[in-house]
CSV table of C-alpha atoms in Angstrom, one decimal:
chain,number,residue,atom,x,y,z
A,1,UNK,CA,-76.3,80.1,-129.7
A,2,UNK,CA,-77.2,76.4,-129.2
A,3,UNK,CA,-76.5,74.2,-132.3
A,4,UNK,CA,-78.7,71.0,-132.1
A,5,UNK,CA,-77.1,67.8,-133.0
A,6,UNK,CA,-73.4,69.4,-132.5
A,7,UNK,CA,-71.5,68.2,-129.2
A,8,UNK,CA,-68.9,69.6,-128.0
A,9,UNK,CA,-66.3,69.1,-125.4
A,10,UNK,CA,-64.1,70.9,-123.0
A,11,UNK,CA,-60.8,69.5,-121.7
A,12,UNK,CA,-58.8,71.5,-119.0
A,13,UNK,CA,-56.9,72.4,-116.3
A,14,UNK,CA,-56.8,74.9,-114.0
A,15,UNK,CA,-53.9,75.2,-111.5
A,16,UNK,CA,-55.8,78.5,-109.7
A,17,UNK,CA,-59.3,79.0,-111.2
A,18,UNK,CA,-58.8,81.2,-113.9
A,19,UNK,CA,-58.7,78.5,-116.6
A,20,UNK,CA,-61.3,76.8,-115.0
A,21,UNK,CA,-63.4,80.3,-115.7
A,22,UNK,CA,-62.0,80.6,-119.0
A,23,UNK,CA,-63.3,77.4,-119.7
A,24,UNK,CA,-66.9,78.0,-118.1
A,25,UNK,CA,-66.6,81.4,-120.7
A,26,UNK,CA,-65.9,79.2,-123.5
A,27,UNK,CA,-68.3,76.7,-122.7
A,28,UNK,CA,-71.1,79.4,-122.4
A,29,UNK,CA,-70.7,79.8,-126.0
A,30,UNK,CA,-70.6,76.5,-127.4
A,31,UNK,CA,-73.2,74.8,-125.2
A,32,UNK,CA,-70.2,72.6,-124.4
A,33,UNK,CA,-69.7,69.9,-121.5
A,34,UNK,CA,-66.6,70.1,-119.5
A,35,UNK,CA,-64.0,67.8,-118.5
A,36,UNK,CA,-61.2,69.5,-115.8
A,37,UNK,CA,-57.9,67.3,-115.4
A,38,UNK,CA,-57.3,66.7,-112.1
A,39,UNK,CA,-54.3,67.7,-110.1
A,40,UNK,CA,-52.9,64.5,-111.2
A,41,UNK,CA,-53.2,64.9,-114.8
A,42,UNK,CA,-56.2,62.6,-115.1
A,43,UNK,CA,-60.2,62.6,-116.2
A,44,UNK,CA,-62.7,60.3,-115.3
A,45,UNK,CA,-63.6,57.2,-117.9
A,46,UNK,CA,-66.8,59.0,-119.1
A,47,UNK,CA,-64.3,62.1,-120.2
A,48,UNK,CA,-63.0,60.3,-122.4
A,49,UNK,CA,-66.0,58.8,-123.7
A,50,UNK,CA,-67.6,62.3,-124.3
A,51,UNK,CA,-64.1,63.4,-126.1
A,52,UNK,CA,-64.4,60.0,-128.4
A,53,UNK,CA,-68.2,61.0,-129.2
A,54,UNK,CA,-67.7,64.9,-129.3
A,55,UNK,CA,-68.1,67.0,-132.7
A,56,UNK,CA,-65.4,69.4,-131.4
A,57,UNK,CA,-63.1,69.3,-128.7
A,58,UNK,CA,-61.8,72.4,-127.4
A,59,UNK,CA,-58.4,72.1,-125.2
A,60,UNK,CA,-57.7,74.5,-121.7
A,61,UNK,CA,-54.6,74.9,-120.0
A,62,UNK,CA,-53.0,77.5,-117.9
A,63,UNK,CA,-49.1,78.4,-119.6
A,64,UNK,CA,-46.6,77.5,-117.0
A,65,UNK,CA,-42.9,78.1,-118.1
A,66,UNK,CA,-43.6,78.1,-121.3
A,67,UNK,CA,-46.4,75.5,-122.3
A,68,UNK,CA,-48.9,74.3,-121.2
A,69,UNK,CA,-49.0,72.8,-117.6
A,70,UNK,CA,-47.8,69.1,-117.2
A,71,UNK,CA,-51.1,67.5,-115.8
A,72,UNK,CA,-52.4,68.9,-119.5
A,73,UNK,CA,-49.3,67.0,-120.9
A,74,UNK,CA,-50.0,63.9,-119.3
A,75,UNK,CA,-53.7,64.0,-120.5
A,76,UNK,CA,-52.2,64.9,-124.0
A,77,UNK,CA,-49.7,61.6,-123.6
A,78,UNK,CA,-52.5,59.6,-122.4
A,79,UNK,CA,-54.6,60.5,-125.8
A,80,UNK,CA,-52.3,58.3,-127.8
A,81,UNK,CA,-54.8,56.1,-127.0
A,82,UNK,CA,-57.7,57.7,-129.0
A,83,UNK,CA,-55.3,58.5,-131.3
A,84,UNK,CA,-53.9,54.8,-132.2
A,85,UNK,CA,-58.0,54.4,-133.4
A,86,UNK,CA,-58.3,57.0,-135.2
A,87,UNK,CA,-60.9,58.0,-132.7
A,88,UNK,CA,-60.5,61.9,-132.9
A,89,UNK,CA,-59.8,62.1,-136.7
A,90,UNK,CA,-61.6,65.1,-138.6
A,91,UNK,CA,-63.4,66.3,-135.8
A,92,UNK,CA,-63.0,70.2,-135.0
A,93,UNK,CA,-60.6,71.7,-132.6
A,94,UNK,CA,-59.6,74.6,-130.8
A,95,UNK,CA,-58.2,75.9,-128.0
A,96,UNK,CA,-57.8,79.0,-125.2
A,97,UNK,CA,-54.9,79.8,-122.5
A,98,UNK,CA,-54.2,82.1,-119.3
A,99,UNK,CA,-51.1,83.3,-117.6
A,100,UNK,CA,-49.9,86.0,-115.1
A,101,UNK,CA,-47.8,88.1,-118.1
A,102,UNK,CA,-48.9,90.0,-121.0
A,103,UNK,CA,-47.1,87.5,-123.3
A,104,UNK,CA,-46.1,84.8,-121.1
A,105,UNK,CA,-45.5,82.9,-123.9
A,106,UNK,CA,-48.9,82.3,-124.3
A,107,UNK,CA,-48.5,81.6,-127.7
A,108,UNK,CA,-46.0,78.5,-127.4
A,109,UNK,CA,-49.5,76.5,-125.3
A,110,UNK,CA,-51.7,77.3,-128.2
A,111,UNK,CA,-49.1,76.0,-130.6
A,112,UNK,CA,-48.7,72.8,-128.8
A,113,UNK,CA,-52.6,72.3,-128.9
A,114,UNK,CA,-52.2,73.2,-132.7
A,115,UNK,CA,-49.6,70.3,-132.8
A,116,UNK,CA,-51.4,68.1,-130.7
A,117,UNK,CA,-54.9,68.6,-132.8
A,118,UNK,CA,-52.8,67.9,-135.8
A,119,UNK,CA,-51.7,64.5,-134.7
A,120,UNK,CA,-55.5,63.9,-134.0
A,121,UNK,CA,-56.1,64.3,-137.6
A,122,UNK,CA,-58.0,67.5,-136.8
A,123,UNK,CA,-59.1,70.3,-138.1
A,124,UNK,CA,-58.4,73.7,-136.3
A,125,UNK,CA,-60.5,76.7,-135.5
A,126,UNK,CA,-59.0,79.8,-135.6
A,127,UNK,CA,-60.1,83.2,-133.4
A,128,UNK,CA,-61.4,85.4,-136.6
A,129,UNK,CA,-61.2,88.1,-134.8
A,130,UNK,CA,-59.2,91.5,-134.8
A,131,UNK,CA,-57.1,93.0,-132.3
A,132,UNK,CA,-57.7,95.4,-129.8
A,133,UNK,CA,-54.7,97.5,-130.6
A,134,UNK,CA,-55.5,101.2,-130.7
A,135,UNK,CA,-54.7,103.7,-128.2
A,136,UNK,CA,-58.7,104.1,-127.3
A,137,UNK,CA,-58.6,100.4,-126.7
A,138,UNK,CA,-58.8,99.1,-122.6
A,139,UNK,CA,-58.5,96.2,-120.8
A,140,UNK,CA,-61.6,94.9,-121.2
A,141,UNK,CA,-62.1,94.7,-124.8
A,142,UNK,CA,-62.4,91.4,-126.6
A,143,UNK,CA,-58.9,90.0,-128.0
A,144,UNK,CA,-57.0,92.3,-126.3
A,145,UNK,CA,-53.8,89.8,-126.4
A,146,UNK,CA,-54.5,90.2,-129.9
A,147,UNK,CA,-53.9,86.5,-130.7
A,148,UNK,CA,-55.1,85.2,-134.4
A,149,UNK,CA,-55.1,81.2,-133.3
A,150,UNK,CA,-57.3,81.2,-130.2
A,151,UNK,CA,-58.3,83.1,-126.9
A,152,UNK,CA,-55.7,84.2,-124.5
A,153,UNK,CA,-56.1,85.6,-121.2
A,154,UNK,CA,-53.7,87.7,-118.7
A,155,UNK,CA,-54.7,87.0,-115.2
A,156,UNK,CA,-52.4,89.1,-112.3
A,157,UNK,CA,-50.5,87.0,-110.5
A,158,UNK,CA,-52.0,88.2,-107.3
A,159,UNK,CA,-55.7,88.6,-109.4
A,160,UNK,CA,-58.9,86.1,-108.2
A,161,UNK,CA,-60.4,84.4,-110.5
A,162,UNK,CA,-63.3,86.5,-110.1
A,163,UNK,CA,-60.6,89.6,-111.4
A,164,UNK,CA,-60.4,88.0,-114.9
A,165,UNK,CA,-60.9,90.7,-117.3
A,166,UNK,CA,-64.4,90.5,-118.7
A,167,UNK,CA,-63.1,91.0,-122.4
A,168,UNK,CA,-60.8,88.0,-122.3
A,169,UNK,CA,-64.0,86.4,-121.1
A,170,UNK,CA,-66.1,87.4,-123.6
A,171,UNK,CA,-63.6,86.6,-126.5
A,172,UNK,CA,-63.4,83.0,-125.0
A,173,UNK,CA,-67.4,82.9,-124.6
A,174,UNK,CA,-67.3,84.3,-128.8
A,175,UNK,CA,-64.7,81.8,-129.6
A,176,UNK,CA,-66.6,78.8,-128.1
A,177,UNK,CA,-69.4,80.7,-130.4
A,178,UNK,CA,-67.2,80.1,-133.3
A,179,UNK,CA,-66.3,76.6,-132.9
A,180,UNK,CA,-69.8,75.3,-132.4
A,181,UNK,CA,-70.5,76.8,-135.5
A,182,UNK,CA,-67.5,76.1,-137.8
A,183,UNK,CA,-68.8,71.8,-136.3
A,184,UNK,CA,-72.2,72.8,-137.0
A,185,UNK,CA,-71.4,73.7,-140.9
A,186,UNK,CA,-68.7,70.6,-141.2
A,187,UNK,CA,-71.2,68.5,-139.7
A,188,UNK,CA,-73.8,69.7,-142.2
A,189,UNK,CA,-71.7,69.2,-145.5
A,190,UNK,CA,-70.1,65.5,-144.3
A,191,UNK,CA,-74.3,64.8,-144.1
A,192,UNK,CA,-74.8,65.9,-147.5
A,193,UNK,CA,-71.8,64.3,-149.1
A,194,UNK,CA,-72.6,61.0,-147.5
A,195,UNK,CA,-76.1,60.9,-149.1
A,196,UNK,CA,-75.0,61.3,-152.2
A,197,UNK,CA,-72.7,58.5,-152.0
């Protein structure tokens, strides 16, 4: 569902594609633009001018030994820019993650996007969604990681992108859903509180 007057933005990177699809999942959802960082950990000038004018920004990284992968990290250093302004303060946030292993320790990248949202002065999204955890559930059911802060995804190792397990897909594509409306409804009530000012 397209929200008018929300914008929303996608930051990742994808080491092998299956972010990158992640993020086209999530983007599906949330009418969103995308941003990748490049193999060097960098985004183009207008990136960061869609971030700085986004309603939400949603962040995308693959989890590589542990977190999330260092050209994410140097984008996330390179933010102290926005964030010495204030430029990224009470918008909405969120966040999605892939890796090779069940756990993978997905759940330490999602943390650190927490954390880094946090320093922004932002507001977090969570999943709202309930597991997949019963014996009749299967692979491709939505939140089958059965993660409460955002969408993860388990990608074999030896798996295309074109593999990817169309419930982690669609729980991404939901979650970029949720986002654009949690902005949507923010958005709405700052409006109404700044007119009765």
């Amino acid at each position: 569902m397209t929200l008018p007057g929300i914008t929303t933005a996608i930051v990742y990177h994808s080491g092998y594609g299956h972010t990158k699809r992640m993020a086209e999942a999530v983007a599906g959802g949330a009418a969103a633009s995308l941003i990748a960082i490049d193999a060097e950990g960098n985004i183009p000038e207008s990136g960061w001018e869609t971030l700085n004018a986004a309603d939400a920004i949603i962040f995308g990284s693959p989890t590589y030994m542990g977190g999330p992968s260092w050209q994410f990290k140097k984008f996330a250093d390179t933010s102290s820019k926005p964030w010495f302004e204030d430029k990224w303060k009470n918008k909405i946030f969120g966040g999605f993650t892939n890796s090779a292993s069940i756990n993978g320790d997905k759940l330490n990248t999602l943390q650190y996007f927490v954390l880094l949202a946090g320093q922004h002065g932002g507001i977090w999204v969570s999943l709202a969604m309930k597991p997949a955890n019963v014996k009749a559930s299967r692979r491709d059911d939505p939140n089958r990681m059965g993660s409460y802060i955002a969408p993860m995804a388990q990608s074999d190792a030896d798996a295309a992108p074109g593999d990817m397990s169309a419930g982690d897909l669609e729980t991404a594509r939901l979650y970029g859903v949720r986002v654009a409306e949690i902005a949507s409804r923010f958005s709405a009530v700052a409006s109404a509180s700044a007119s009765t000012r």
